[in-house]
Every structure is written in C-alpha cells, then in structure tokens.
PDB file of C-alpha atoms and ligand atoms in Angstrom:
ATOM      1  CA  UNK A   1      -7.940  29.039   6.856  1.00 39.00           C
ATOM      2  CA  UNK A   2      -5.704  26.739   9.141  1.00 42.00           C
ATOM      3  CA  UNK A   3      -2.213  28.153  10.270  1.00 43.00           C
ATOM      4  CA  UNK A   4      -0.567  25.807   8.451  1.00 44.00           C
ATOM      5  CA  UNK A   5      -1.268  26.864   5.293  1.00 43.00           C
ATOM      6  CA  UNK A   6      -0.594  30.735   5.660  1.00 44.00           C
ATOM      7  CA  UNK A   7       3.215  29.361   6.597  1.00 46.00           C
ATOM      8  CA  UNK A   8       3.191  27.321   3.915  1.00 47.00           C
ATOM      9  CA  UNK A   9       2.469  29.919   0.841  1.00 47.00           C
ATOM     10  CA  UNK A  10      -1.137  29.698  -1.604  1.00 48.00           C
ATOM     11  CA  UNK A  11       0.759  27.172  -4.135  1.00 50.00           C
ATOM     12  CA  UNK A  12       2.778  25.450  -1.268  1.00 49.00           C
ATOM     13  CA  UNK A  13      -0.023  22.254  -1.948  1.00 55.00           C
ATOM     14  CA  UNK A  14       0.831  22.391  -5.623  1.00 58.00           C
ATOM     15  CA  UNK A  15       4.344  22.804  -5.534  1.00 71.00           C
ATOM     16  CA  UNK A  16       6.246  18.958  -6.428  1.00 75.00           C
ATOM     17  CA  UNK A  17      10.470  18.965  -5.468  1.00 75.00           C
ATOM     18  CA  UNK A  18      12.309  19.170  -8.347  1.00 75.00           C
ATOM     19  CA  UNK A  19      13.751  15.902  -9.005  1.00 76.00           C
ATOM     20  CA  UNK A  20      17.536  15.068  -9.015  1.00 83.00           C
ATOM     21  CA  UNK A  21      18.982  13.472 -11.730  1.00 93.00           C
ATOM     22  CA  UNK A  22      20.348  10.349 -10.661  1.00 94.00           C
ATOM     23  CA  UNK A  23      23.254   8.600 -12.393  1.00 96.00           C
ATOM     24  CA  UNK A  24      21.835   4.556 -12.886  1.00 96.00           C
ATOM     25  CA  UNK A  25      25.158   3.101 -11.771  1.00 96.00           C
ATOM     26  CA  UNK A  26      25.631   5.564  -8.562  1.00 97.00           C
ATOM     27  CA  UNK A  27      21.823   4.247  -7.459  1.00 96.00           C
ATOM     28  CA  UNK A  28      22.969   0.576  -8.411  1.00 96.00           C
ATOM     29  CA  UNK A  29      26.072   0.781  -6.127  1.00 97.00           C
ATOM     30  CA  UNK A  30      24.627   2.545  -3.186  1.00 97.00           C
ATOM     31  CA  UNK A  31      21.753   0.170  -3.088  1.00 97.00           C
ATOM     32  CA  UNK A  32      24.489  -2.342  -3.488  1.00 97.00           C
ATOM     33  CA  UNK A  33      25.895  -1.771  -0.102  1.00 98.00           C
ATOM     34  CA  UNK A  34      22.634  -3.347   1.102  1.00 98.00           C
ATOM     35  CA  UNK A  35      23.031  -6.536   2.036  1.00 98.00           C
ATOM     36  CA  UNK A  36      20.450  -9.181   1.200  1.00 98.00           C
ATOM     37  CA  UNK A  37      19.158 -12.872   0.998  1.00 98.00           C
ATOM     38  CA  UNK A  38      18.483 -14.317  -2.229  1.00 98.00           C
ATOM     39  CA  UNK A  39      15.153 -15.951  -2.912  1.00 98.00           C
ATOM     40  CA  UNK A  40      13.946 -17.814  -6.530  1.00 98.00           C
ATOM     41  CA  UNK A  41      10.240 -16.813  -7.015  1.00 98.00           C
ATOM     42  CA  UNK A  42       8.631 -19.318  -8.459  1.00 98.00           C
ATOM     43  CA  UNK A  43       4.942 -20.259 -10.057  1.00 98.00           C
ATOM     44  CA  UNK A  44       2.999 -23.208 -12.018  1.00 98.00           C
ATOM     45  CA  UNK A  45       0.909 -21.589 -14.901  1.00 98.00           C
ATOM     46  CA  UNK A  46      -0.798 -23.875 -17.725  1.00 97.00           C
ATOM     47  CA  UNK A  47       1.131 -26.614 -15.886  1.00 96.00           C
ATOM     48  CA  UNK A  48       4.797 -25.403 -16.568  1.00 96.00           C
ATOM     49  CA  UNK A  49       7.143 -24.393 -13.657  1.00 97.00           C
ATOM     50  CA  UNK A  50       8.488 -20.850 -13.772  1.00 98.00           C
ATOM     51  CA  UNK A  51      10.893 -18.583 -11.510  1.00 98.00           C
ATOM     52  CA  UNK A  52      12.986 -15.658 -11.407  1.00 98.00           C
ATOM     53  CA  UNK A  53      15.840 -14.890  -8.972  1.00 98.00           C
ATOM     54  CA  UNK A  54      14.542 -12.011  -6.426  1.00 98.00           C
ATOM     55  CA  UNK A  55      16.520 -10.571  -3.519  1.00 98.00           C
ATOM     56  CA  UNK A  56      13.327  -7.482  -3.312  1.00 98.00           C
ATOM     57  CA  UNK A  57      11.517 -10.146  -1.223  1.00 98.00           C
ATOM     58  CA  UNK A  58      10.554  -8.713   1.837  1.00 98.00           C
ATOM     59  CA  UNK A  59       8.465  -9.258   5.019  1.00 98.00           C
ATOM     60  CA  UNK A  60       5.178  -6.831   5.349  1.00 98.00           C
ATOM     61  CA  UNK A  61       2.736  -7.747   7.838  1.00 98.00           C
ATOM     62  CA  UNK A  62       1.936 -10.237  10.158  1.00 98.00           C
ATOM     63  CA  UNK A  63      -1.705  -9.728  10.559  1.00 98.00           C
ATOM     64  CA  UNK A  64      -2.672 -10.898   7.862  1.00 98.00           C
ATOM     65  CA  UNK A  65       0.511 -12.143   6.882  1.00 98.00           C
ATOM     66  CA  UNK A  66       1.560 -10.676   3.586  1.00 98.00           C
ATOM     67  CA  UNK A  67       4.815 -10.561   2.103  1.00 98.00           C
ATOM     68  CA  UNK A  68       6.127  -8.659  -0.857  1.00 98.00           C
ATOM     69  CA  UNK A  69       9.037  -8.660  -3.945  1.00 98.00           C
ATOM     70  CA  UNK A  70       9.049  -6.249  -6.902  1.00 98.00           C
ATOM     71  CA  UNK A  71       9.736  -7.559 -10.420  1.00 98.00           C
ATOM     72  CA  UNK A  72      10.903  -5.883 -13.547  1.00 98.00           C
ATOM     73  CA  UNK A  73       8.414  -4.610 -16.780  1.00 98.00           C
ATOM     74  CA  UNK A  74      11.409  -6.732 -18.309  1.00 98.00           C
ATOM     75  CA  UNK A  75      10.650  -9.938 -16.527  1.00 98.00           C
ATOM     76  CA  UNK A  76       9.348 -12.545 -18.781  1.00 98.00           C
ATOM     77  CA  UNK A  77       8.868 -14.870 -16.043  1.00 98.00           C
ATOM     78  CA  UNK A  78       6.804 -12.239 -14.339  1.00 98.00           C
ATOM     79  CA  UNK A  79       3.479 -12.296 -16.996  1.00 98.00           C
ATOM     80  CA  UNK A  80       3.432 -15.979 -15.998  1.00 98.00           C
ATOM     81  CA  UNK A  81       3.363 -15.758 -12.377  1.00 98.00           C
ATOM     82  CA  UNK A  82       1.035 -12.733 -12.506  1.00 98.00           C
ATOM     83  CA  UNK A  83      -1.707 -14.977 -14.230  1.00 98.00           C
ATOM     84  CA  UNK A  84      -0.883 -17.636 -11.980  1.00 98.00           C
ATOM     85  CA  UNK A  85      -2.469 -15.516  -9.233  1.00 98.00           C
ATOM     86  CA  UNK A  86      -0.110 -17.277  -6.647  1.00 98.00           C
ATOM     87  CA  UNK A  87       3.833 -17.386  -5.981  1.00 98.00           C
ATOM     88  CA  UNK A  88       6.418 -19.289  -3.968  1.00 98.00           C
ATOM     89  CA  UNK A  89       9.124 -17.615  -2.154  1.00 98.00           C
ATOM     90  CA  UNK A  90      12.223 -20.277  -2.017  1.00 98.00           C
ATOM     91  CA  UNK A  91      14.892 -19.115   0.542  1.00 98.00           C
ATOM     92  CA  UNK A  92      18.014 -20.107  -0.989  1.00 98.00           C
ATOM     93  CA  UNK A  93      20.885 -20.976   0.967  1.00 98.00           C
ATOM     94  CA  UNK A  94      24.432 -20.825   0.428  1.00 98.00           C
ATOM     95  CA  UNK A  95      25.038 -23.923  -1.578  1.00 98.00           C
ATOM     96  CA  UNK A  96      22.553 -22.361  -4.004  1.00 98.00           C
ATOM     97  CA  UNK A  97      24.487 -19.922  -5.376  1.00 98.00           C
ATOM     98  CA  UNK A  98      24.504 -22.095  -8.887  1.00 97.00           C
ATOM     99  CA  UNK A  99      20.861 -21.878  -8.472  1.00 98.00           C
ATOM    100  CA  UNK A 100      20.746 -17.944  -8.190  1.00 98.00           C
ATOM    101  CA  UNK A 101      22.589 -18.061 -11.472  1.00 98.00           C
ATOM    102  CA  UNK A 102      20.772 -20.258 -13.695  1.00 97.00           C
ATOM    103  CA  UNK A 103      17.027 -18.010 -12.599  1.00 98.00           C
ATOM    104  CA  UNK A 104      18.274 -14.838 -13.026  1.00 98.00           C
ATOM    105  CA  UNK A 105      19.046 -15.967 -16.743  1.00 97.00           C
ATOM    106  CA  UNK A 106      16.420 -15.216 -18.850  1.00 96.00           C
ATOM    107  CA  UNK A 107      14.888 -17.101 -21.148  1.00 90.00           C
ATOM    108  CA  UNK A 108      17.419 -20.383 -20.111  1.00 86.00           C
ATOM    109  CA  UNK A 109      15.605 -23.699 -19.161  1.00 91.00           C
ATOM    110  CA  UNK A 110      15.353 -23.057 -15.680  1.00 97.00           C
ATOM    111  CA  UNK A 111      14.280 -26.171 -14.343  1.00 97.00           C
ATOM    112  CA  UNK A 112      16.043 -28.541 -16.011  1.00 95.00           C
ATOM    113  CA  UNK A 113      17.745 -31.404 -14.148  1.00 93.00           C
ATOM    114  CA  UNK A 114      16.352 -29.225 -11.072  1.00 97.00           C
ATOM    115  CA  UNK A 115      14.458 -31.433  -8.441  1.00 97.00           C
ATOM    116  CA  UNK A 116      11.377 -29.953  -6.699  1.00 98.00           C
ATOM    117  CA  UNK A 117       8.379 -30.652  -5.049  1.00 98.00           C
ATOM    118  CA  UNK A 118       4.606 -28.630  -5.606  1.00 97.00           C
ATOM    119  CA  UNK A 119       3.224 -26.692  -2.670  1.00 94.00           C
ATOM    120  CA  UNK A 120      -0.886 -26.690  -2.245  1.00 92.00           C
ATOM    121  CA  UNK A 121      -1.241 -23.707  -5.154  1.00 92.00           C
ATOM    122  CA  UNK A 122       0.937 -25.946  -7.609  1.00 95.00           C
ATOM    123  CA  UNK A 123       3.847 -23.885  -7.424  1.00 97.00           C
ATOM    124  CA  UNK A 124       7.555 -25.679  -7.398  1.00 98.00           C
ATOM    125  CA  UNK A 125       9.299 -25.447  -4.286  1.00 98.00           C
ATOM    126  CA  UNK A 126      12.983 -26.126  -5.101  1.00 98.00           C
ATOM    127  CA  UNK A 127      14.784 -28.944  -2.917  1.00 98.00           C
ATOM    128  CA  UNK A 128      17.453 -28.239  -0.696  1.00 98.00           C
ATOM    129  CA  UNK A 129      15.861 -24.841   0.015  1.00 98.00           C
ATOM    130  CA  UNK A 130      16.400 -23.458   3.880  1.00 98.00           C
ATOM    131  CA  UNK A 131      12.528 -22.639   3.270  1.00 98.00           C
ATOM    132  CA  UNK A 132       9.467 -21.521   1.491  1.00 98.00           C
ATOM    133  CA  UNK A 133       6.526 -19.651   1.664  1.00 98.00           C
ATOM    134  CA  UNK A 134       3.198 -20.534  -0.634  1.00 98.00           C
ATOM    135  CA  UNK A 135       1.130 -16.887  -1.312  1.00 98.00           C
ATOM    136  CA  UNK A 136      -2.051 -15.925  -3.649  1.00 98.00           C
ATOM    137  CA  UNK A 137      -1.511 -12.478  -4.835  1.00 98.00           C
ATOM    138  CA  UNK A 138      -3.140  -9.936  -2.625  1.00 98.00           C
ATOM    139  CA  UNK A 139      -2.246  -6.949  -4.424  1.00 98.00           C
ATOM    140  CA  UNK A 140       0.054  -5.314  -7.293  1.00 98.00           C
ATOM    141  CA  UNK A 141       1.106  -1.491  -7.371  1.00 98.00           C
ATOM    142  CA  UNK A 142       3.053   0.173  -9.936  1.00 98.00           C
ATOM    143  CA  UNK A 143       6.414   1.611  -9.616  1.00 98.00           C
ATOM    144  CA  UNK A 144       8.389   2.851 -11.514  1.00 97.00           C
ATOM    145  CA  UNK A 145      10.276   0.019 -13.969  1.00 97.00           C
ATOM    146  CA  UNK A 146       9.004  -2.662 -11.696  1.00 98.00           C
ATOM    147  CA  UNK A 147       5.782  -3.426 -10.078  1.00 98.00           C
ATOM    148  CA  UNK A 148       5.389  -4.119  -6.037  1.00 98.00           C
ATOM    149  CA  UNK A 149       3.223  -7.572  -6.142  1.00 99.00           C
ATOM    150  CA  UNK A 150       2.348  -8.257  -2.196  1.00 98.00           C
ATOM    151  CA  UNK A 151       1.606 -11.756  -1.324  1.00 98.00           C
ATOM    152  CA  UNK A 152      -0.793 -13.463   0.992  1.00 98.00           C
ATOM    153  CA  UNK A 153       0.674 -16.397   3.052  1.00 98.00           C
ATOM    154  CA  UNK A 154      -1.013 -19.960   3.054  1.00 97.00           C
ATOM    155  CA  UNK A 155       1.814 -21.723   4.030  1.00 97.00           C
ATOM    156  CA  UNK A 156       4.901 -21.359   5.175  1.00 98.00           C
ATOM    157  CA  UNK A 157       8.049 -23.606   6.579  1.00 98.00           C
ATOM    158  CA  UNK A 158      11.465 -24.196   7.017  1.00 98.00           C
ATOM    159  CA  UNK A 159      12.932 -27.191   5.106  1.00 97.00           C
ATOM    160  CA  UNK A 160      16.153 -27.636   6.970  1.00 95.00           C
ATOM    161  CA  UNK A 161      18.708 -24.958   9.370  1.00 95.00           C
ATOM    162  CA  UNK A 162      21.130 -24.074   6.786  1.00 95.00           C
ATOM    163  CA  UNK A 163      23.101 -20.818   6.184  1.00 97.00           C
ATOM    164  CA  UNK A 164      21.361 -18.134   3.604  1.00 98.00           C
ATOM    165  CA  UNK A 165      23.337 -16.878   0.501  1.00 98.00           C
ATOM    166  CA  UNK A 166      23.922 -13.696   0.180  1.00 98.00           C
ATOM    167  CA  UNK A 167      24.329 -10.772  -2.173  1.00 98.00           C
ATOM    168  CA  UNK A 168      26.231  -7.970  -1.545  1.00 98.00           C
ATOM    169  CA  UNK A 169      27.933  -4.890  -4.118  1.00 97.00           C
ATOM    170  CA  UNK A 170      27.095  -7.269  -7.360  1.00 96.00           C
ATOM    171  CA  UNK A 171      28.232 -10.680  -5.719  1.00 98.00           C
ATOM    172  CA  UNK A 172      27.463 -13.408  -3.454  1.00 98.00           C
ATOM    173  CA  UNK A 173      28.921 -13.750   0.100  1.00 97.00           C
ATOM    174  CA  UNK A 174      28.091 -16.414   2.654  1.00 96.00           C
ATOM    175  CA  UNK A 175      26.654 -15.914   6.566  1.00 95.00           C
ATOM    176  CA  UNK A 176      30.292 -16.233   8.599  1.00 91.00           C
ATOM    177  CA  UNK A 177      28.713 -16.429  12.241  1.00 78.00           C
TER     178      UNK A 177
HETATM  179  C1  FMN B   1      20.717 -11.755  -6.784  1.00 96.98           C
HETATM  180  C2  FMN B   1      19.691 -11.340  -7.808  1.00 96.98           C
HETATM  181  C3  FMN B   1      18.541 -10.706  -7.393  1.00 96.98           C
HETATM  182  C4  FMN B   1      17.565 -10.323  -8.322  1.00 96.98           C
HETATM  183  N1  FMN B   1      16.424  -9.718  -7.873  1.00 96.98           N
HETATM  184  C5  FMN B   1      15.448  -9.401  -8.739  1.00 96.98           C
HETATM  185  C6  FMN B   1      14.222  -8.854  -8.276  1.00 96.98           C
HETATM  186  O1  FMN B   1      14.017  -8.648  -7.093  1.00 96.98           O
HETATM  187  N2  FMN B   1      13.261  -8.582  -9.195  1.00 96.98           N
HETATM  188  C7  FMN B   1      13.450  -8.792 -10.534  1.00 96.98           C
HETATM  189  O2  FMN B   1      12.545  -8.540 -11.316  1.00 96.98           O
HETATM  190  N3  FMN B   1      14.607  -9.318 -11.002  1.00 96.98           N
HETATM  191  C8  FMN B   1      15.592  -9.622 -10.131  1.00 96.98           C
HETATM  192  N4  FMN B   1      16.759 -10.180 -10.592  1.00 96.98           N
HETATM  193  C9  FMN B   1      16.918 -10.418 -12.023  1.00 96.98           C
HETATM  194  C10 FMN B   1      16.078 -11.588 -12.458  1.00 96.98           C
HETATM  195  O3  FMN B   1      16.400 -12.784 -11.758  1.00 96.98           O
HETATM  196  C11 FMN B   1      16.256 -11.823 -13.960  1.00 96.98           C
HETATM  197  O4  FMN B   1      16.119 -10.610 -14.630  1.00 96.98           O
HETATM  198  C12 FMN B   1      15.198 -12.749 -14.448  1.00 96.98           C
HETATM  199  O5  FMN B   1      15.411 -14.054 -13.977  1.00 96.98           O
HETATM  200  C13 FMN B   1      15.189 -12.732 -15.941  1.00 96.98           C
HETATM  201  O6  FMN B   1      14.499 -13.857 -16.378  1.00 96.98           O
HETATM  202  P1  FMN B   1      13.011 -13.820 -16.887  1.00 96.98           P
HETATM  203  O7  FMN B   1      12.991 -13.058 -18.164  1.00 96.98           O
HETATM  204  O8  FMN B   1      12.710 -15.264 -17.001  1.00 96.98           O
HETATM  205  O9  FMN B   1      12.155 -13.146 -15.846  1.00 96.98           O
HETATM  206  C14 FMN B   1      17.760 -10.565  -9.691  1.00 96.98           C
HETATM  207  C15 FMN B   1      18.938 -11.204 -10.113  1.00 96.98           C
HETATM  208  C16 FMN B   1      19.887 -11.585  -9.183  1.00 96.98           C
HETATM  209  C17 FMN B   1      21.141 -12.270  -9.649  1.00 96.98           C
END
C-alpha cells in the first residue's frame, strides 16, 4: 500500500468536507467586489433573435479557442440558445448600459427598436458593440443553479476602440484610464 495512504487514514478516500452554510447575500456581495465587463449573449433560433445579459463570460483557451459563460436553470432565454447550438458574445461598452438593462429583463421585448446585424451562425450582433465573438457550442456541464456552456470560436472582431461598461457591487461603473 503506498505511503500516502497509511498518513491519510482507511476512510481518508471516502471522507467529503463538511460543507459551510453560506448566507446567499454574503456570497452575492463578496463575489460583488469582482469587477467585471458586461456582455449580452445572444442567439437566432426558429428565426427569432434572443439574448440575455452575462458578465460570467470568460476567456478559456486559445488552442482551440473556446470561451465560456454560465447561465441560470431560470433563464428563459437560455432553452433557446441551447437549441440554437451556437451563441454570440457582444462586448458592451459603456454607452450600453441601457442595453444591459433592457436583457437582463426577462421576458421584455428585447430587441425592439434595437439595430443589429447577423454573424455567419445567424446570431444578432448588436450595433455599437466594442466587439463580438460568433461560437457553436462545444460543451455544457452542470453546476449547481446554472450550467457552464463553453463555446467554440468561428469568428471574432472588434467593432470599434471604445471603453467597456462595467459592473461592480450591484452597479455599473465606467473604465476611468
Ligand atoms: C450585469 C448582469 C450580469 C448578468 N449575468 C448573468 C449571467 O452571467 N448568467 C445568467 O444566467 N444571468 C445573468 N444575468 C441575469 C440575466 O441577464 C437575466 O436573468 C436574464 O436576462 C433573464 O431573462 P431571460 O428569462 O430572458 O433569460 C445578469 C444580469 C446583469 C444585470
């Protein structure tokens, strides 16, 4: 038997941390202190436009270039994107924060009077965006209340050298540099 495991105990293997009870707002306001972009996630499915305000979007590899966001069991925007099979990341920037507002509403009209363009996989790419990035879904993992979808990139750009908007402790903030 390897060393290891005589240090460790017999049941060491079987043994899983008690978990701490965390308070909902305490883990909203700590993970508030992280400062973020915002994005609007967005997806054509039976020809109608859909999105969701994100700020999980993150980078994850370069080779191949995946990217990733998380979205809620609550999302109603998600089912659509999900059989989509693709998604658009739209980097918002800081004149957007009306934007941010109207796609994190659900069920509201979300792209009315909004002007946008298609990338190749149909989905809307907002105007005015600082830029956007055109993915199939590559993979989907469950966690928790929300479920990590990761991305594969077909196309990517920047539409113009703006500032980002920002959201910080429950609000947005703007890039002062
Ligand atoms: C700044 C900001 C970031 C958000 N980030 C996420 C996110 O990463 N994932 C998510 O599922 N919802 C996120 N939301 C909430 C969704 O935008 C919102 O629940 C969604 O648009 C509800 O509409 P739906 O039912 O059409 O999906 C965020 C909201 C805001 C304001």
């Amino acid at each position: 038997m390897p060393e290891f495991e005589d240090d460790l105990g017999p049941d060491a293997q079987d043994e899983t941390p008690p978990s701490p009870t965390i308070e909902a707002a305490h883990f909203r306001s700590v993970l508030g202190h992280y400062a973020t972009g915002v994005t609007i996630i967005t997806a054509e499915h039976d020809g109608k436009p859909y999105g969701l305000a994100a700020n999980s979007f993150t980078s994850v590899s370069l080779d191949p270039p995946l990217v990733s966001f998380c979205a809620a069991h609550s999302s109603t925007t998600w089912p659509h994107i999900k059989a989509a099979g693709h998604f658009c990341v739209n980097i918002l920037g800081e004149h957007q924060e009306e934007l941010s507002r109207l796609f994190a509403r659900s069920g509201a009209d979300k792209f009315a009077g909004v002007g946008y363009s298609k990338v190749a996989t149909g989905a809307p790419v907002i105007a005015d965006v600082l830029g956007f990035l055109d993915c199939m879904i590559e993979a989907e993992h469950e966690a928790g209340d929300h479920v990590i979808v990761v991305g594969r990139v077909h196309d990517l750009d920047i539409n113009q050298e703006g500032r980002p908007l920002l959201f910080f402790r429950g609000g947005y903030g703007r890039f002062d540099a």
